[in-house]
Amino acid sequence: MRSLPKLDLLKPRTPEARILELHAYVRERAENRPAVYRMIAADGEVVYVGKSKQLRSRLLSYFRGAYPDEKGARILREAHEIAWEYVPSEFAALLTELRLIKQWRPRLNVALKRDGRNLCFIKLTGGVAPRLTVVRGPGADDNALYYGPFLGAVRVGESLRELADVLGLRDCTLDKRMRFSDQRELFQLAPRTPGCLRFEVRKCLGPCIAACSAQEYMDHVAIARAFLDGRDDGPLETLRGEMVASSERLEFERAAAYRDKLQRLQALREEFSRLRFAVESLSFVYTVPGHDGGNRVYVIRRGRVRAELDMPQTPADRGALDETLAGIFGGGVDGLQVPSHEIDELLMLSSWFRRFPEERERTQRYPRAS
């Protein structure tokens, strides 16, 4: 028998009499059509959000599970009410579930089901001295920028280290105090002794030991962003120059080390080229047939749903859609950075069209989609 967490043991379970009432309610009211449902506790807390293309069958399955062995039965014992909203299609259910989980953050939705657990992202943190790091997914830092997704966290991490070394970006902890050279001190302090090993070996600008100004550091961050967006090959040229110079000085071991660094950074650039192609391929108008004729049009650009509308029925409707498309696809090409709140939608769309490649036949590229 599955044991329950200690905190869960302290919470009152939904009485069996109420479980029977919920069962009867579902049998009487729920229909077998696409929907998103919520499990709601007695105090009004949304404890779980789910989706199904056949709602009635899915909800009834919760009542057949053995408690506490099966997850569905455990979720049901937390619920005092079950509420649902019908949606036009399975795709709409998937998208709505994703958005509701982000809105409500139900405690029994352990984590958003990301496609592929080996995926990682490059994160550029916010703050006065941003740093580059490899993460599995978005965190609580709303000021961060994310690039990805990529496969192989170790390999991406090695390439990212080369980029940070070339540009002198820090890798110390986020809570470390920064002391820029142009930062005024309230009281005159004794001269600081160098406390940054990477600064000593010329791999960090030293923002924590007043070795650079805030503007100088942010200029290097801007170069990193331009490289990650594919707009600046400066870091590659720097390594290539060091490799050639070392070879001319007959320092062949050093030249070989720079060659390896260059190859790792080039591999990261190639990875970004593949990512750009994959993201840009997720730019189109997607028409999805709905239940009882409720067809929907989803405007997708660079892996995110930018707008959704009912299927146009009149010339005026078509004009409104054309105006929406022009507004979404008419702008400039974005970089490869992904806001944290859009990462899961990007992964969801990528997974959807990989699982159902025939759905691509329902898509139509807008003339200027990018």
GROMACS .gro file of C-alpha atoms in nm:
model
  370
    1MET     CA    1   0.000   0.000   0.000
    2ARG     CA    2   0.125   0.346  -0.086
    3SER     CA    3   0.205   0.562   0.216
    4LEU     CA    4   0.090   0.924   0.220
    5PRO     CA    5   0.316   1.220   0.303
    6LYS     CA    6   0.292   1.325   0.668
    7LEU     CA    7   0.141   1.664   0.584
    8ASP     CA    8  -0.130   1.496   0.376
    9LEU     CA    9  -0.221   1.275   0.670
   10LEU     CA   10  -0.310   1.590   0.866
   11LYS     CA   11  -0.557   1.710   0.603
   12PRO     CA   12  -0.917   1.584   0.628
   13ARG     CA   13  -1.019   1.353   0.347
   14THR     CA   14  -1.339   1.411   0.152
   15PRO     CA   15  -1.608   1.197   0.322
   16GLU     CA   16  -1.728   0.892   0.131
   17ALA     CA   17  -2.081   1.032   0.130
   18ARG     CA   18  -1.955   1.334  -0.062
   19ILE     CA   19  -1.759   1.107  -0.299
   20LEU     CA   20  -2.086   0.929  -0.383
   21GLU     CA   21  -2.256   1.263  -0.447
   22LEU     CA   22  -1.975   1.369  -0.683
   23HIS     CA   23  -1.999   1.035  -0.862
   24ALA     CA   24  -2.370   1.080  -0.921
   25TYR     CA   25  -2.316   1.439  -1.037
   26VAL     CA   26  -2.056   1.335  -1.294
   27ARG     CA   27  -2.270   1.047  -1.423
   28GLU     CA   28  -2.565   1.280  -1.467
   29ARG     CA   29  -2.400   1.595  -1.604
   30ALA     CA   30  -2.068   1.518  -1.776
   31GLU     CA   31  -2.056   1.455  -2.151
   32ASN     CA   32  -1.793   1.274  -2.355
   33ARG     CA   33  -1.642   1.575  -2.528
   34PRO     CA   34  -1.319   1.777  -2.490
   35ALA     CA   35  -1.300   1.972  -2.166
   36VAL     CA   36  -1.078   2.106  -1.890
   37TYR     CA   37  -1.176   2.023  -1.532
   38ARG     CA   38  -1.084   2.143  -1.184
   39MET     CA   39  -1.081   1.960  -0.852
   40ILE     CA   40  -1.180   2.213  -0.584
   41ALA     CA   41  -1.133   2.171  -0.208
   42ALA     CA   42  -1.398   2.260   0.051
   43ASP     CA   43  -1.229   2.597   0.116
   44GLY     CA   44  -1.236   2.687  -0.255
   45GLU     CA   45  -0.874   2.603  -0.333
   46VAL     CA   46  -0.818   2.463  -0.682
   47VAL     CA   47  -0.609   2.158  -0.596
   48TYR     CA   48  -0.585   2.001  -0.942
   49VAL     CA   49  -0.642   2.091  -1.307
   50GLY     CA   50  -0.677   1.829  -1.578
   51LYS     CA   51  -0.794   1.788  -1.936
   52SER     CA   52  -0.951   1.519  -2.148
   53LYS     CA   53  -1.090   1.477  -2.497
   54GLN     CA   54  -1.362   1.255  -2.342
   55LEU     CA   55  -1.454   1.423  -2.016
   56ARG     CA   56  -1.714   1.182  -1.878
   57SER     CA   57  -1.494   0.875  -1.919
   58ARG     CA   58  -1.197   1.052  -1.766
   59LEU     CA   59  -1.382   1.177  -1.457
   60LEU     CA   60  -1.549   0.842  -1.391
   61SER     CA   61  -1.207   0.677  -1.392
   62TYR     CA   62  -1.122   0.870  -1.072
   63PHE     CA   63  -1.397   0.684  -0.885
   64ARG     CA   64  -1.268   0.341  -0.990
   65GLY     CA   65  -0.920   0.388  -0.844
   66ALA     CA   66  -0.813   0.227  -0.518
   67TYR     CA   67  -0.730   0.470  -0.238
   68PRO     CA   68  -0.453   0.551  -0.149
   69ASP     CA   69  -0.266   0.339  -0.405
   70GLU     CA   70  -0.373   0.527  -0.718
   71LYS     CA   71  -0.309   0.893  -0.791
   72GLY     CA   72  -0.660   0.959  -0.921
   73ALA     CA   73  -0.818   0.830  -0.602
   74ARG     CA   74  -0.586   1.043  -0.389
   75ILE     CA   75  -0.672   1.355  -0.591
   76LEU     CA   76  -1.044   1.279  -0.556
   77ARG     CA   77  -1.015   1.263  -0.174
   78GLU     CA   78  -0.894   1.625  -0.182
   79ALA     CA   79  -1.197   1.748  -0.379
   80HIS     CA   80  -1.525   1.879  -0.247
   81GLU     CA   81  -1.640   1.993  -0.593
   82ILE     CA   82  -1.561   1.907  -0.954
   83ALA     CA   83  -1.609   2.179  -1.213
   84TRP     CA   84  -1.544   2.174  -1.586
   85GLU     CA   85  -1.564   2.380  -1.902
   86TYR     CA   86  -1.611   2.230  -2.245
   87VAL     CA   87  -1.370   2.339  -2.517
   88PRO     CA   88  -1.385   2.289  -2.894
   89SER     CA   89  -1.105   2.034  -2.936
   90GLU     CA   90  -0.831   1.827  -2.775
   91PHE     CA   91  -0.579   2.095  -2.876
   92ALA     CA   92  -0.788   2.362  -2.705
   93ALA     CA   93  -0.804   2.144  -2.392
   94LEU     CA   94  -0.427   2.104  -2.387
   95LEU     CA   95  -0.368   2.476  -2.428
   96THR     CA   96  -0.631   2.575  -2.171
   97GLU     CA   97  -0.499   2.326  -1.916
   98LEU     CA   98  -0.149   2.468  -1.954
   99ARG     CA   99  -0.273   2.823  -1.897
  100LEU     CA  100  -0.492   2.733  -1.599
  101ILE     CA  101  -0.209   2.549  -1.428
  102LYS     CA  102   0.006   2.860  -1.465
  103GLN     CA  103  -0.279   3.075  -1.331
  104TRP     CA  104  -0.383   2.861  -1.033
  105ARG     CA  105  -0.061   2.665  -0.960
  106PRO     CA  106  -0.254   2.374  -0.808
  107ARG     CA  107  -0.053   2.187  -0.547
  108LEU     CA  108  -0.146   1.843  -0.682
  109ASN     CA  109  -0.019   1.926  -1.029
  110VAL     CA  110   0.332   1.834  -0.923
  111ALA     CA  111   0.489   1.996  -1.231
  112LEU     CA  112   0.393   2.088  -1.581
  113LYS     CA  113   0.454   1.783  -1.796
  114ARG     CA  114   0.740   1.911  -2.005
  115ASP     CA  115   0.823   1.726  -2.322
  116GLY     CA  116   1.154   1.549  -2.281
  117ARG     CA  117   1.321   1.554  -1.942
  118ASN     CA  118   1.665   1.586  -2.097
  119LEU     CA  119   1.590   1.934  -2.230
  120CYS     CA  120   1.771   2.235  -2.090
  121PHE     CA  121   1.779   2.611  -2.137
  122ILE     CA  122   2.041   2.881  -2.127
  123LYS     CA  123   1.941   3.139  -1.869
  124LEU     CA  124   2.064   3.497  -1.859
  125THR     CA  125   1.978   3.621  -1.513
  126GLY     CA  126   1.856   3.968  -1.429
  127GLY     CA  127   2.009   4.203  -1.177
  128VAL     CA  128   2.303   4.443  -1.183
  129ALA     CA  129   2.556   4.186  -1.307
  130PRO     CA  130   2.377   3.914  -1.508
  131ARG     CA  131   2.532   3.572  -1.543
  132LEU     CA  132   2.483   3.281  -1.783
  133THR     CA  133   2.383   2.939  -1.658
  134VAL     CA  134   2.217   2.617  -1.776
  135VAL     CA  135   1.882   2.525  -1.621
  136ARG     CA  136   1.611   2.265  -1.673
  137GLY     CA  137   1.329   2.517  -1.692
  138PRO     CA  138   1.210   2.860  -1.584
  139GLY     CA  139   1.244   2.972  -1.226
  140ALA     CA  140   1.095   3.246  -1.016
  141ASP     CA  141   1.322   3.516  -1.161
  142ASP     CA  142   1.084   3.705  -1.388
  143ASN     CA  143   1.366   3.929  -1.511
  144ALA     CA  144   1.560   3.640  -1.661
  145LEU     CA  145   1.584   3.559  -2.031
  146TYR     CA  146   1.588   3.201  -2.157
  147TYR     CA  147   1.731   3.051  -2.475
  148GLY     CA  148   1.639   2.704  -2.590
  149PRO     CA  149   1.537   2.432  -2.552
  150PHE     CA  150   1.851   2.226  -2.611
  151LEU     CA  151   1.944   1.863  -2.565
  152GLY     CA  152   2.240   1.773  -2.344
  153ALA     CA  153   2.291   1.997  -2.042
  154VAL     CA  154   2.657   1.899  -1.991
  155ARG     CA  155   2.756   1.974  -2.350
  156VAL     CA  156   2.566   2.305  -2.353
  157GLY     CA  157   2.719   2.394  -2.017
  158GLU     CA  158   3.072   2.341  -2.150
  159SER     CA  159   3.003   2.566  -2.450
  160LEU     CA  160   2.845   2.829  -2.227
  161ARG     CA  161   3.151   2.830  -2.003
  162GLU     CA  162   3.366   2.915  -2.304
  163LEU     CA  163   3.137   3.206  -2.389
  164ALA     CA  164   3.147   3.337  -2.033
  165ASP     CA  165   3.526   3.305  -2.024
  166VAL     CA  166   3.576   3.490  -2.352
  167LEU     CA  167   3.351   3.778  -2.246
  168GLY     CA  168   3.456   3.784  -1.880
  169LEU     CA  169   3.110   3.723  -1.736
  170ARG     CA  170   3.091   3.616  -1.374
  171ASP     CA  171   2.987   3.271  -1.249
  172CYS     CA  172   2.971   3.344  -0.876
  173THR     CA  173   2.651   3.306  -0.674
  174LEU     CA  174   2.365   3.548  -0.729
  175ASP     CA  175   2.376   3.671  -0.369
  176LYS     CA  176   2.740   3.783  -0.396
  177ARG     CA  177   2.769   4.159  -0.359
  178MET     CA  178   2.892   4.348  -0.666
  179ARG     CA  179   3.141   4.636  -0.628
  180PHE     CA  180   3.191   4.816  -0.957
  181SER     CA  181   3.482   5.052  -1.013
  182ASP     CA  182   3.246   5.346  -1.062
  183GLN     CA  183   3.045   5.265  -0.750
  184ARG     CA  184   3.069   5.527  -0.479
  185GLU     CA  185   3.144   5.412  -0.127
  186LEU     CA  186   2.986   5.587   0.170
  187PHE     CA  187   3.300   5.525   0.373
  188GLN     CA  188   3.650   5.486   0.241
  189LEU     CA  189   3.753   5.124   0.277
  190ALA     CA  190   4.097   4.975   0.281
  191PRO     CA  191   4.225   4.860  -0.059
  192ARG     CA  192   4.067   4.529  -0.152
  193THR     CA  193   4.283   4.231  -0.219
  194PRO     CA  194   4.187   4.035  -0.530
  195GLY     CA  195   3.930   3.774  -0.440
  196CYS     CA  196   3.828   3.643  -0.782
  197LEU     CA  197   4.032   3.355  -0.919
  198ARG     CA  198   3.878   3.387  -1.265
  199PHE     CA  199   3.976   3.754  -1.269
  200GLU     CA  200   4.334   3.660  -1.186
  201VAL     CA  201   4.347   3.424  -1.487
  202ARG     CA  202   4.174   3.684  -1.711
  203LYS     CA  203   3.845   3.497  -1.745
  204CYS     CA  204   3.624   3.740  -1.554
  205LEU     CA  205   3.589   4.119  -1.559
  206GLY     CA  206   3.576   4.115  -1.178
  207PRO     CA  207   3.255   4.305  -1.103
  208CYS     CA  208   3.273   4.189  -0.742
  209ILE     CA  209   3.618   4.340  -0.678
  210ALA     CA  210   3.574   4.680  -0.850
  211ALA     CA  211   3.781   4.571  -1.151
  212CYS     CA  212   3.529   4.701  -1.405
  213SER     CA  213   3.253   4.956  -1.428
  214ALA     CA  214   2.884   4.865  -1.442
  215GLN     CA  215   2.862   4.993  -1.800
  216GLU     CA  216   3.166   4.792  -1.910
  217TYR     CA  217   3.013   4.475  -1.769
  218MET     CA  218   2.673   4.538  -1.931
  219ASP     CA  219   2.847   4.604  -2.264
  220HIS     CA  220   2.987   4.251  -2.247
  221VAL     CA  221   2.644   4.115  -2.153
  222ALA     CA  222   2.507   4.285  -2.465
  223ILE     CA  223   2.771   4.106  -2.675
  224ALA     CA  224   2.666   3.774  -2.518
  225ARG     CA  225   2.302   3.842  -2.606
  226ALA     CA  226   2.396   3.939  -2.961
  227PHE     CA  227   2.596   3.616  -2.998
  228LEU     CA  228   2.310   3.405  -2.863
  229ASP     CA  229   2.072   3.583  -3.101
  230GLY     CA  230   2.305   3.513  -3.395
  231ARG     CA  231   2.393   3.880  -3.454
  232ASP     CA  232   2.757   3.893  -3.339
  233ASP     CA  233   3.047   3.654  -3.398
  234GLY     CA  234   3.285   3.853  -3.179
  235PRO     CA  235   3.348   3.572  -2.926
  236LEU     CA  236   3.436   3.330  -3.208
  237GLU     CA  237   3.674   3.581  -3.362
  238THR     CA  238   3.841   3.641  -3.026
  239LEU     CA  239   3.914   3.270  -2.978
  240ARG     CA  240   4.025   3.232  -3.339
  241GLY     CA  241   4.266   3.522  -3.298
  242GLU     CA  242   4.410   3.376  -2.976
  243MET     CA  243   4.455   3.039  -3.148
  244VAL     CA  244   4.641   3.191  -3.443
  245ALA     CA  245   4.857   3.410  -3.219
  246SER     CA  246   4.955   3.115  -3.000
  247SER     CA  247   5.043   2.909  -3.307
  248GLU     CA  248   5.262   3.189  -3.445
  249ARG     CA  249   5.446   3.200  -3.110
  250LEU     CA  250   5.498   2.822  -3.145
  251GLU     CA  251   5.285   2.767  -2.834
  252PHE     CA  252   5.112   2.469  -2.988
  253GLU     CA  253   4.956   2.329  -2.671
  254ARG     CA  254   4.797   2.665  -2.597
  255ALA     CA  255   4.685   2.691  -2.960
  256ALA     CA  256   4.525   2.346  -2.933
  257ALA     CA  257   4.341   2.453  -2.617
  258TYR     CA  258   4.203   2.759  -2.796
  259ARG     CA  259   4.107   2.536  -3.090
  260ASP     CA  260   3.902   2.313  -2.858
  261LYS     CA  261   3.736   2.616  -2.701
  262LEU     CA  262   3.655   2.751  -3.047
  263GLN     CA  263   3.503   2.420  -3.153
  264ARG     CA  264   3.281   2.408  -2.844
  265LEU     CA  265   3.157   2.761  -2.908
  266GLN     CA  266   3.101   2.685  -3.276
  267ALA     CA  267   2.897   2.381  -3.171
  268LEU     CA  268   2.679   2.610  -2.958
  269ARG     CA  269   2.631   2.844  -3.255
  270GLU     CA  270   2.531   2.547  -3.475
  271GLU     CA  271   2.287   2.438  -3.206
  272PHE     CA  272   2.132   2.782  -3.216
  273SER     CA  273   2.101   2.761  -3.594
  274ARG     CA  274   1.907   2.436  -3.560
  275LEU     CA  275   1.695   2.588  -3.285
  276ARG     CA  276   1.619   2.895  -3.495
  277PHE     CA  277   1.500   2.671  -3.779
  278ALA     CA  278   1.282   2.466  -3.541
  279VAL     CA  279   1.129   2.772  -3.375
  280GLU     CA  280   1.069   2.954  -3.702
  281SER     CA  281   0.904   2.641  -3.843
  282LEU     CA  282   0.639   2.684  -3.571
  283SER     CA  283   0.502   3.000  -3.736
  284PHE     CA  284   0.171   2.956  -3.914
  285VAL     CA  285  -0.207   2.976  -3.897
  286TYR     CA  286  -0.354   2.656  -3.751
  287THR     CA  287  -0.720   2.575  -3.814
  288VAL     CA  288  -0.864   2.317  -3.573
  289PRO     CA  289  -1.204   2.154  -3.627
  290GLY     CA  290  -1.414   2.181  -3.313
  291HIS     CA  291  -1.687   1.980  -3.146
  292ASP     CA  292  -2.025   2.049  -3.309
  293GLY     CA  293  -1.866   2.275  -3.568
  294GLY     CA  294  -1.693   2.514  -3.328
  295ASN     CA  295  -1.384   2.552  -3.548
  296ARG     CA  296  -1.103   2.775  -3.416
  297VAL     CA  297  -0.812   2.952  -3.580
  298TYR     CA  298  -0.486   2.973  -3.383
  299VAL     CA  299  -0.221   3.223  -3.491
  300ILE     CA  300   0.116   3.074  -3.394
  301ARG     CA  301   0.444   3.262  -3.426
  302ARG     CA  302   0.780   3.124  -3.317
  303GLY     CA  303   0.630   2.849  -3.106
  304ARG     CA  304   0.372   3.054  -2.914
  305VAL     CA  305   0.000   3.111  -2.967
  306ARG     CA  306  -0.032   3.484  -3.031
  307ALA     CA  307  -0.408   3.489  -3.100
  308GLU     CA  308  -0.707   3.257  -3.130
  309LEU     CA  309  -1.032   3.335  -3.309
  310ASP     CA  310  -1.348   3.167  -3.428
  311MET     CA  311  -1.335   3.049  -3.788
  312PRO     CA  312  -1.428   3.349  -4.008
  313GLN     CA  313  -1.783   3.327  -4.142
  314THR     CA  314  -1.824   3.664  -4.315
  315PRO     CA  315  -1.605   3.903  -4.517
  316ALA     CA  316  -1.587   4.126  -4.210
  317ASP     CA  317  -1.460   3.831  -4.003
  318ARG     CA  318  -1.200   3.756  -4.269
  319GLY     CA  319  -1.090   4.119  -4.270
  320ALA     CA  320  -1.049   4.112  -3.892
  321LEU     CA  321  -0.836   3.796  -3.919
  322ASP     CA  322  -0.618   3.950  -4.192
  323GLU     CA  323  -0.562   4.253  -3.971
  324THR     CA  324  -0.464   4.030  -3.680
  325LEU     CA  325  -0.221   3.833  -3.897
  326ALA     CA  326  -0.060   4.149  -4.030
  327GLY     CA  327  -0.010   4.278  -3.677
  328ILE     CA  328   0.146   3.953  -3.553
  329PHE     CA  329   0.363   3.862  -3.852
  330GLY     CA  330   0.441   4.212  -3.975
  331GLY     CA  331   0.688   4.298  -3.701
  332GLY     CA  332   1.061   4.241  -3.698
  333VAL     CA  333   1.223   3.905  -3.638
  334ASP     CA  334   1.264   3.831  -3.268
  335GLY     CA  335   1.581   3.699  -3.112
  336LEU     CA  336   1.600   3.346  -2.978
  337GLN     CA  337   1.537   3.448  -2.619
  338VAL     CA  338   1.216   3.308  -2.469
  339PRO     CA  339   1.035   3.478  -2.178
  340SER     CA  340   1.001   3.237  -1.884
  341HIS     CA  341   0.620   3.236  -1.900
  342GLU     CA  342   0.625   3.116  -2.263
  343ILE     CA  343   0.864   2.821  -2.233
  344ASP     CA  344   0.603   2.557  -2.153
  345GLU     CA  345   0.380   2.672  -2.439
  346LEU     CA  346   0.672   2.641  -2.680
  347LEU     CA  347   0.741   2.286  -2.557
  348MET     CA  348   0.372   2.195  -2.570
  349LEU     CA  349   0.334   2.306  -2.931
  350SER     CA  350   0.655   2.132  -3.034
  351SER     CA  351   0.535   1.810  -2.870
  352TRP     CA  352   0.185   1.837  -3.022
  353PHE     CA  353   0.304   1.859  -3.382
  354ARG     CA  354   0.565   1.588  -3.326
  355ARG     CA  355   0.303   1.349  -3.184
  356PHE     CA  356   0.049   1.434  -3.453
  357PRO     CA  357   0.246   1.522  -3.769
  358GLU     CA  358  -0.073   1.497  -3.976
  359GLU     CA  359  -0.195   1.812  -3.802
  360ARG     CA  360   0.063   2.005  -4.004
  361GLU     CA  361  -0.172   1.962  -4.299
  362ARG     CA  362  -0.417   2.197  -4.123
  363THR     CA  363  -0.157   2.474  -4.104
  364GLN     CA  364  -0.098   2.754  -4.350
  365ARG     CA  365   0.208   2.977  -4.346
  366TYR     CA  366   0.140   3.346  -4.354
  367PRO     CA  367   0.329   3.509  -4.644
  368ARG     CA  368   0.562   3.700  -4.410
  369ALA     CA  369   0.567   3.452  -4.121
  370SER     CA  370   0.901   3.428  -3.947
   0.00000   0.00000   0.00000
